[in-house]
Amino acid sequence: MKKQTIEYFFIGLLIAFTISVIVLSVIMALVFEGAVLPVTLVWQSLILSALCSLVNLVYRSEKLKFIWQSIIGYILTTATIITCGLVFGWYGYGGNSFDRVSLVVLSFLVYSVFYLITWIIIWRITIAKKNELNDKLMEYKQRH
């Protein structure tokens, strides 16, 4: 179990880091002409990815129901993202006309939408797998 948890952490870290660098690159390209991704943002993205990967270990808990894993994961991940944004100064990056509070709220809303979409997809996959296993179990019981 410990080995699987460590593997789960590193897989999560790689996925989160890759996605965050891609998203940062796209945002920088759209907002700034000829923009290059600053090395500081890459390091900050790695830190955020590691923290989020740690938070995502809540989904490995066998003691919590899926809904509680989702709620706790959402709260901790949202808090981690917004805290990193504040600590790393992301909400004032690029001199946008939005004030800091507006950018924090926007960040919260965007993350919430992505989380909800991801949660719905995972929930649907889980339901489909559950139904498939139940069907196989019924089929097995009918044969024996």
mmCIF file with all atom_site columns, C-alpha atoms in Angstrom:
data_model
loop_
_atom_site.group_PDB
_atom_site.id
_atom_site.type_symbol
_atom_site.label_atom_id
_atom_site.label_alt_id
_atom_site.label_comp_id
_atom_site.label_asym_id
_atom_site.label_entity_id
_atom_site.label_seq_id
_atom_site.pdbx_PDB_ins_code
_atom_site.Cartn_x
_atom_site.Cartn_y
_atom_site.Cartn_z
_atom_site.occupancy
_atom_site.B_iso_or_equiv
_atom_site.pdbx_formal_charge
_atom_site.auth_seq_id
_atom_site.auth_comp_id
_atom_site.auth_asym_id
_atom_site.auth_atom_id
_atom_site.pdbx_PDB_model_num
ATOM 1   C CA . MET A 1 1   ? 0.000   0.000   0.000   1.00 0.00 ? 1   MET A CA 1
ATOM 2   C CA . LYS A 1 2   ? 2.834   2.398   0.871   1.00 0.00 ? 2   LYS A CA 1
ATOM 3   C CA . LYS A 1 3   ? 4.583   1.704   -2.443  1.00 0.00 ? 3   LYS A CA 1
ATOM 4   C CA . GLN A 1 4   ? 1.325   2.300   -4.343  1.00 0.00 ? 4   GLN A CA 1
ATOM 5   C CA . THR A 1 5   ? 0.792   5.575   -2.486  1.00 0.00 ? 5   THR A CA 1
ATOM 6   C CA . ILE A 1 6   ? 4.281   6.767   -3.416  1.00 0.00 ? 6   ILE A CA 1
ATOM 7   C CA . GLU A 1 7   ? 3.702   5.741   -7.038  1.00 0.00 ? 7   GLU A CA 1
ATOM 8   C CA . TYR A 1 8   ? 0.328   7.496   -7.003  1.00 0.00 ? 8   TYR A CA 1
ATOM 9   C CA . PHE A 1 9   ? 1.990   10.667  -5.679  1.00 0.00 ? 9   PHE A CA 1
ATOM 10  C CA . PHE A 1 10  ? 4.662   10.709  -8.401  1.00 0.00 ? 10  PHE A CA 1
ATOM 11  C CA . ILE A 1 11  ? 2.207   9.922   -11.195 1.00 0.00 ? 11  ILE A CA 1
ATOM 12  C CA . GLY A 1 12  ? 0.002   12.750  -9.930  1.00 0.00 ? 12  GLY A CA 1
ATOM 13  C CA . LEU A 1 13  ? 3.025   15.046  -9.755  1.00 0.00 ? 13  LEU A CA 1
ATOM 14  C CA . LEU A 1 14  ? 4.038   14.290  -13.345 1.00 0.00 ? 14  LEU A CA 1
ATOM 15  C CA . ILE A 1 15  ? 0.513   14.761  -14.665 1.00 0.00 ? 15  ILE A CA 1
ATOM 16  C CA . ALA A 1 16  ? -0.104  17.975  -12.708 1.00 0.00 ? 16  ALA A CA 1
ATOM 17  C CA . PHE A 1 17  ? 3.281   19.441  -13.646 1.00 0.00 ? 17  PHE A CA 1
ATOM 18  C CA . THR A 1 18  ? 2.860   18.639  -17.332 1.00 0.00 ? 18  THR A CA 1
ATOM 19  C CA . ILE A 1 19  ? -0.641  20.097  -17.457 1.00 0.00 ? 19  ILE A CA 1
ATOM 20  C CA . SER A 1 20  ? 0.351   23.219  -15.520 1.00 0.00 ? 20  SER A CA 1
ATOM 21  C CA . VAL A 1 21  ? 3.332   23.944  -17.784 1.00 0.00 ? 21  VAL A CA 1
ATOM 22  C CA . ILE A 1 22  ? 1.147   23.497  -20.872 1.00 0.00 ? 22  ILE A CA 1
ATOM 23  C CA . VAL A 1 23  ? -1.578  25.752  -19.445 1.00 0.00 ? 23  VAL A CA 1
ATOM 24  C CA . LEU A 1 24  ? 0.984   28.372  -18.392 1.00 0.00 ? 24  LEU A CA 1
ATOM 25  C CA . SER A 1 25  ? 2.575   28.283  -21.845 1.00 0.00 ? 25  SER A CA 1
ATOM 26  C CA . VAL A 1 26  ? -0.786  28.769  -23.562 1.00 0.00 ? 26  VAL A CA 1
ATOM 27  C CA . ILE A 1 27  ? -1.759  31.627  -21.227 1.00 0.00 ? 27  ILE A CA 1
ATOM 28  C CA . MET A 1 28  ? 1.607   33.352  -21.710 1.00 0.00 ? 28  MET A CA 1
ATOM 29  C CA . ALA A 1 29  ? 1.342   32.964  -25.496 1.00 0.00 ? 29  ALA A CA 1
ATOM 30  C CA . LEU A 1 30  ? -2.186  34.401  -25.546 1.00 0.00 ? 30  LEU A CA 1
ATOM 31  C CA . VAL A 1 31  ? -1.535  37.292  -23.170 1.00 0.00 ? 31  VAL A CA 1
ATOM 32  C CA . PHE A 1 32  ? 1.945   38.391  -24.230 1.00 0.00 ? 32  PHE A CA 1
ATOM 33  C CA . GLU A 1 33  ? 3.356   38.623  -27.750 1.00 0.00 ? 33  GLU A CA 1
ATOM 34  C CA . GLY A 1 34  ? 6.410   36.438  -28.220 1.00 0.00 ? 34  GLY A CA 1
ATOM 35  C CA . ALA A 1 35  ? 6.260   35.418  -24.581 1.00 0.00 ? 35  ALA A CA 1
ATOM 36  C CA . VAL A 1 36  ? 8.616   32.913  -23.076 1.00 0.00 ? 36  VAL A CA 1
ATOM 37  C CA . LEU A 1 37  ? 7.715   30.961  -19.959 1.00 0.00 ? 37  LEU A CA 1
ATOM 38  C CA . PRO A 1 38  ? 9.865   32.346  -17.112 1.00 0.00 ? 38  PRO A CA 1
ATOM 39  C CA . VAL A 1 39  ? 11.903  29.760  -15.219 1.00 0.00 ? 39  VAL A CA 1
ATOM 40  C CA . THR A 1 40  ? 10.452  31.036  -11.929 1.00 0.00 ? 40  THR A CA 1
ATOM 41  C CA . LEU A 1 41  ? 6.969   30.051  -13.111 1.00 0.00 ? 41  LEU A CA 1
ATOM 42  C CA . VAL A 1 42  ? 8.223   26.579  -13.985 1.00 0.00 ? 42  VAL A CA 1
ATOM 43  C CA . TRP A 1 43  ? 9.635   26.126  -10.465 1.00 0.00 ? 43  TRP A CA 1
ATOM 44  C CA . GLN A 1 44  ? 6.479   27.550  -8.910  1.00 0.00 ? 44  GLN A CA 1
ATOM 45  C CA . SER A 1 45  ? 4.440   25.180  -11.044 1.00 0.00 ? 45  SER A CA 1
ATOM 46  C CA . LEU A 1 46  ? 6.529   22.251  -9.806  1.00 0.00 ? 46  LEU A CA 1
ATOM 47  C CA . ILE A 1 47  ? 5.919   23.286  -6.181  1.00 0.00 ? 47  ILE A CA 1
ATOM 48  C CA . LEU A 1 48  ? 2.182   23.684  -6.798  1.00 0.00 ? 48  LEU A CA 1
ATOM 49  C CA . SER A 1 49  ? 2.067   20.324  -8.578  1.00 0.00 ? 49  SER A CA 1
ATOM 50  C CA . ALA A 1 50  ? 3.811   18.584  -5.669  1.00 0.00 ? 50  ALA A CA 1
ATOM 51  C CA . LEU A 1 51  ? 1.435   20.157  -3.147  1.00 0.00 ? 51  LEU A CA 1
ATOM 52  C CA . CYS A 1 52  ? -1.631  19.245  -5.214  1.00 0.00 ? 52  CYS A CA 1
ATOM 53  C CA . SER A 1 53  ? -0.316  15.720  -5.667  1.00 0.00 ? 53  SER A CA 1
ATOM 54  C CA . LEU A 1 54  ? -0.018  15.420  -1.880  1.00 0.00 ? 54  LEU A CA 1
ATOM 55  C CA . VAL A 1 55  ? -3.559  16.723  -1.459  1.00 0.00 ? 55  VAL A CA 1
ATOM 56  C CA . ASN A 1 56  ? -4.828  14.209  -4.011  1.00 0.00 ? 56  ASN A CA 1
ATOM 57  C CA . LEU A 1 57  ? -3.704  11.380  -1.753  1.00 0.00 ? 57  LEU A CA 1
ATOM 58  C CA . VAL A 1 58  ? -7.007  11.990  0.058   1.00 0.00 ? 58  VAL A CA 1
ATOM 59  C CA . TYR A 1 59  ? -8.582  10.022  -2.798  1.00 0.00 ? 59  TYR A CA 1
ATOM 60  C CA . ARG A 1 60  ? -6.582  6.967   -1.706  1.00 0.00 ? 60  ARG A CA 1
ATOM 61  C CA . SER A 1 61  ? -8.354  6.886   1.657   1.00 0.00 ? 61  SER A CA 1
ATOM 62  C CA . GLU A 1 62  ? -10.426 3.773   2.115   1.00 0.00 ? 62  GLU A CA 1
ATOM 63  C CA . LYS A 1 63  ? -12.107 5.258   5.205   1.00 0.00 ? 63  LYS A CA 1
ATOM 64  C CA . LEU A 1 64  ? -13.777 8.128   3.349   1.00 0.00 ? 64  LEU A CA 1
ATOM 65  C CA . LYS A 1 65  ? -16.712 7.810   0.991   1.00 0.00 ? 65  LYS A CA 1
ATOM 66  C CA . PHE A 1 66  ? -16.286 9.172   -2.529  1.00 0.00 ? 66  PHE A CA 1
ATOM 67  C CA . ILE A 1 67  ? -18.347 12.292  -1.783  1.00 0.00 ? 67  ILE A CA 1
ATOM 68  C CA . TRP A 1 68  ? -16.201 13.159  1.264   1.00 0.00 ? 68  TRP A CA 1
ATOM 69  C CA . GLN A 1 69  ? -13.016 12.513  -0.684  1.00 0.00 ? 69  GLN A CA 1
ATOM 70  C CA . SER A 1 70  ? -14.338 14.892  -3.333  1.00 0.00 ? 70  SER A CA 1
ATOM 71  C CA . ILE A 1 71  ? -15.328 17.628  -0.881  1.00 0.00 ? 71  ILE A CA 1
ATOM 72  C CA . ILE A 1 72  ? -12.087 17.469  1.113   1.00 0.00 ? 72  ILE A CA 1
ATOM 73  C CA . GLY A 1 73  ? -10.008 17.213  -2.079  1.00 0.00 ? 73  GLY A CA 1
ATOM 74  C CA . TYR A 1 74  ? -11.782 20.217  -3.597  1.00 0.00 ? 74  TYR A CA 1
ATOM 75  C CA . ILE A 1 75  ? -11.360 22.394  -0.483  1.00 0.00 ? 75  ILE A CA 1
ATOM 76  C CA . LEU A 1 76  ? -7.689  21.509  0.018   1.00 0.00 ? 76  LEU A CA 1
ATOM 77  C CA . THR A 1 77  ? -6.775  21.805  -3.661  1.00 0.00 ? 77  THR A CA 1
ATOM 78  C CA . THR A 1 78  ? -8.577  25.129  -4.039  1.00 0.00 ? 78  THR A CA 1
ATOM 79  C CA . ALA A 1 79  ? -6.893  26.472  -0.908  1.00 0.00 ? 79  ALA A CA 1
ATOM 80  C CA . THR A 1 80  ? -3.508  25.250  -2.180  1.00 0.00 ? 80  THR A CA 1
ATOM 81  C CA . ILE A 1 81  ? -3.921  26.859  -5.605  1.00 0.00 ? 81  ILE A CA 1
ATOM 82  C CA . ILE A 1 82  ? -5.105  30.203  -4.240  1.00 0.00 ? 82  ILE A CA 1
ATOM 83  C CA . THR A 1 83  ? -2.451  30.244  -1.499  1.00 0.00 ? 83  THR A CA 1
ATOM 84  C CA . CYS A 1 84  ? 0.318   29.521  -4.020  1.00 0.00 ? 84  CYS A CA 1
ATOM 85  C CA . GLY A 1 85  ? -1.106  32.219  -6.278  1.00 0.00 ? 85  GLY A CA 1
ATOM 86  C CA . LEU A 1 86  ? -0.968  34.743  -3.445  1.00 0.00 ? 86  LEU A CA 1
ATOM 87  C CA . VAL A 1 87  ? 2.481   33.681  -2.193  1.00 0.00 ? 87  VAL A CA 1
ATOM 88  C CA . PHE A 1 88  ? 4.001   33.604  -5.684  1.00 0.00 ? 88  PHE A CA 1
ATOM 89  C CA . GLY A 1 89  ? 2.339   36.874  -6.725  1.00 0.00 ? 89  GLY A CA 1
ATOM 90  C CA . TRP A 1 90  ? 0.425   35.390  -9.666  1.00 0.00 ? 90  TRP A CA 1
ATOM 91  C CA . TYR A 1 91  ? -2.565  37.647  -9.206  1.00 0.00 ? 91  TYR A CA 1
ATOM 92  C CA . GLY A 1 92  ? -0.591  40.764  -10.018 1.00 0.00 ? 92  GLY A CA 1
ATOM 93  C CA . TYR A 1 93  ? 1.409   39.143  -12.827 1.00 0.00 ? 93  TYR A CA 1
ATOM 94  C CA . GLY A 1 94  ? 1.514   41.053  -16.089 1.00 0.00 ? 94  GLY A CA 1
ATOM 95  C CA . GLY A 1 95  ? -0.085  44.248  -14.787 1.00 0.00 ? 95  GLY A CA 1
ATOM 96  C CA . ASN A 1 96  ? -3.658  43.360  -15.735 1.00 0.00 ? 96  ASN A CA 1
ATOM 97  C CA . SER A 1 97  ? -6.343  45.940  -14.977 1.00 0.00 ? 97  SER A CA 1
ATOM 98  C CA . PHE A 1 98  ? -8.095  43.525  -12.627 1.00 0.00 ? 98  PHE A CA 1
ATOM 99  C CA . ASP A 1 99  ? -7.419  44.119  -8.998  1.00 0.00 ? 99  ASP A CA 1
ATOM 100 C CA . ARG A 1 100 ? -6.044  41.315  -6.855  1.00 0.00 ? 100 ARG A CA 1
ATOM 101 C CA . VAL A 1 101 ? -9.406  40.289  -5.368  1.00 0.00 ? 101 VAL A CA 1
ATOM 102 C CA . SER A 1 102 ? -10.988 40.001  -8.810  1.00 0.00 ? 102 SER A CA 1
ATOM 103 C CA . LEU A 1 103 ? -8.183  37.736  -9.994  1.00 0.00 ? 103 LEU A CA 1
ATOM 104 C CA . VAL A 1 104 ? -8.455  35.544  -6.890  1.00 0.00 ? 104 VAL A CA 1
ATOM 105 C CA . VAL A 1 105 ? -12.218 35.221  -7.432  1.00 0.00 ? 105 VAL A CA 1
ATOM 106 C CA . LEU A 1 106 ? -11.695 34.528  -11.145 1.00 0.00 ? 106 LEU A CA 1
ATOM 107 C CA . SER A 1 107 ? -9.083  31.892  -10.306 1.00 0.00 ? 107 SER A CA 1
ATOM 108 C CA . PHE A 1 108 ? -11.485 30.300  -7.826  1.00 0.00 ? 108 PHE A CA 1
ATOM 109 C CA . LEU A 1 109 ? -14.319 30.238  -10.366 1.00 0.00 ? 109 LEU A CA 1
ATOM 110 C CA . VAL A 1 110 ? -12.194 28.835  -13.199 1.00 0.00 ? 110 VAL A CA 1
ATOM 111 C CA . TYR A 1 111 ? -10.742 26.149  -10.951 1.00 0.00 ? 111 TYR A CA 1
ATOM 112 C CA . SER A 1 112 ? -14.208 25.290  -9.615  1.00 0.00 ? 112 SER A CA 1
ATOM 113 C CA . VAL A 1 113 ? -15.583 24.817  -13.131 1.00 0.00 ? 113 VAL A CA 1
ATOM 114 C CA . PHE A 1 114 ? -12.664 22.563  -14.113 1.00 0.00 ? 114 PHE A CA 1
ATOM 115 C CA . TYR A 1 115 ? -12.996 20.608  -10.872 1.00 0.00 ? 115 TYR A CA 1
ATOM 116 C CA . LEU A 1 116 ? -16.726 20.121  -11.407 1.00 0.00 ? 116 LEU A CA 1
ATOM 117 C CA . ILE A 1 117 ? -16.243 18.924  -14.995 1.00 0.00 ? 117 ILE A CA 1
ATOM 118 C CA . THR A 1 118 ? -13.489 16.528  -13.921 1.00 0.00 ? 118 THR A CA 1
ATOM 119 C CA . TRP A 1 119 ? -15.564 15.292  -10.976 1.00 0.00 ? 119 TRP A CA 1
ATOM 120 C CA . ILE A 1 120 ? -18.565 14.583  -13.209 1.00 0.00 ? 120 ILE A CA 1
ATOM 121 C CA . ILE A 1 121 ? -16.385 12.646  -15.668 1.00 0.00 ? 121 ILE A CA 1
ATOM 122 C CA . ILE A 1 122 ? -14.814 10.579  -12.869 1.00 0.00 ? 122 ILE A CA 1
ATOM 123 C CA . TRP A 1 123 ? -18.218 10.003  -11.260 1.00 0.00 ? 123 TRP A CA 1
ATOM 124 C CA . ARG A 1 124 ? -19.682 8.794   -14.568 1.00 0.00 ? 124 ARG A CA 1
ATOM 125 C CA . ILE A 1 125 ? -16.730 6.450   -15.140 1.00 0.00 ? 125 ILE A CA 1
ATOM 126 C CA . THR A 1 126 ? -17.097 5.099   -11.595 1.00 0.00 ? 126 THR A CA 1
ATOM 127 C CA . ILE A 1 127 ? -20.828 4.483   -12.071 1.00 0.00 ? 127 ILE A CA 1
ATOM 128 C CA . ALA A 1 128 ? -20.189 2.745   -15.407 1.00 0.00 ? 128 ALA A CA 1
ATOM 129 C CA . LYS A 1 129 ? -17.532 0.482   -13.857 1.00 0.00 ? 129 LYS A CA 1
ATOM 130 C CA . LYS A 1 130 ? -19.811 -0.287  -10.914 1.00 0.00 ? 130 LYS A CA 1
ATOM 131 C CA . ASN A 1 131 ? -22.656 -1.234  -13.262 1.00 0.00 ? 131 ASN A CA 1
ATOM 132 C CA . GLU A 1 132 ? -20.332 -3.363  -15.370 1.00 0.00 ? 132 GLU A CA 1
ATOM 133 C CA . LEU A 1 133 ? -19.088 -5.233  -12.290 1.00 0.00 ? 133 LEU A CA 1
ATOM 134 C CA . ASN A 1 134 ? -22.656 -5.725  -11.057 1.00 0.00 ? 134 ASN A CA 1
ATOM 135 C CA . ASP A 1 135 ? -23.679 -7.106  -14.456 1.00 0.00 ? 135 ASP A CA 1
ATOM 136 C CA . LYS A 1 136 ? -20.745 -9.531  -14.456 1.00 0.00 ? 136 LYS A CA 1
ATOM 137 C CA . LEU A 1 137 ? -21.592 -10.603 -10.910 1.00 0.00 ? 137 LEU A CA 1
ATOM 138 C CA . MET A 1 138 ? -25.240 -11.245 -11.860 1.00 0.00 ? 138 MET A CA 1
ATOM 139 C CA . GLU A 1 139 ? -24.100 -13.201 -14.911 1.00 0.00 ? 139 GLU A CA 1
ATOM 140 C CA . TYR A 1 140 ? -21.734 -15.261 -12.764 1.00 0.00 ? 140 TYR A CA 1
ATOM 141 C CA . LYS A 1 141 ? -24.471 -15.982 -10.194 1.00 0.00 ? 141 LYS A CA 1
ATOM 142 C CA . GLN A 1 142 ? -26.871 -17.082 -12.930 1.00 0.00 ? 142 GLN A CA 1
ATOM 143 C CA . ARG A 1 143 ? -24.340 -19.546 -14.345 1.00 0.00 ? 143 ARG A CA 1
ATOM 144 C CA . HIS A 1 144 ? -23.469 -21.070 -10.970 1.00 0.00 ? 144 HIS A CA 1
#
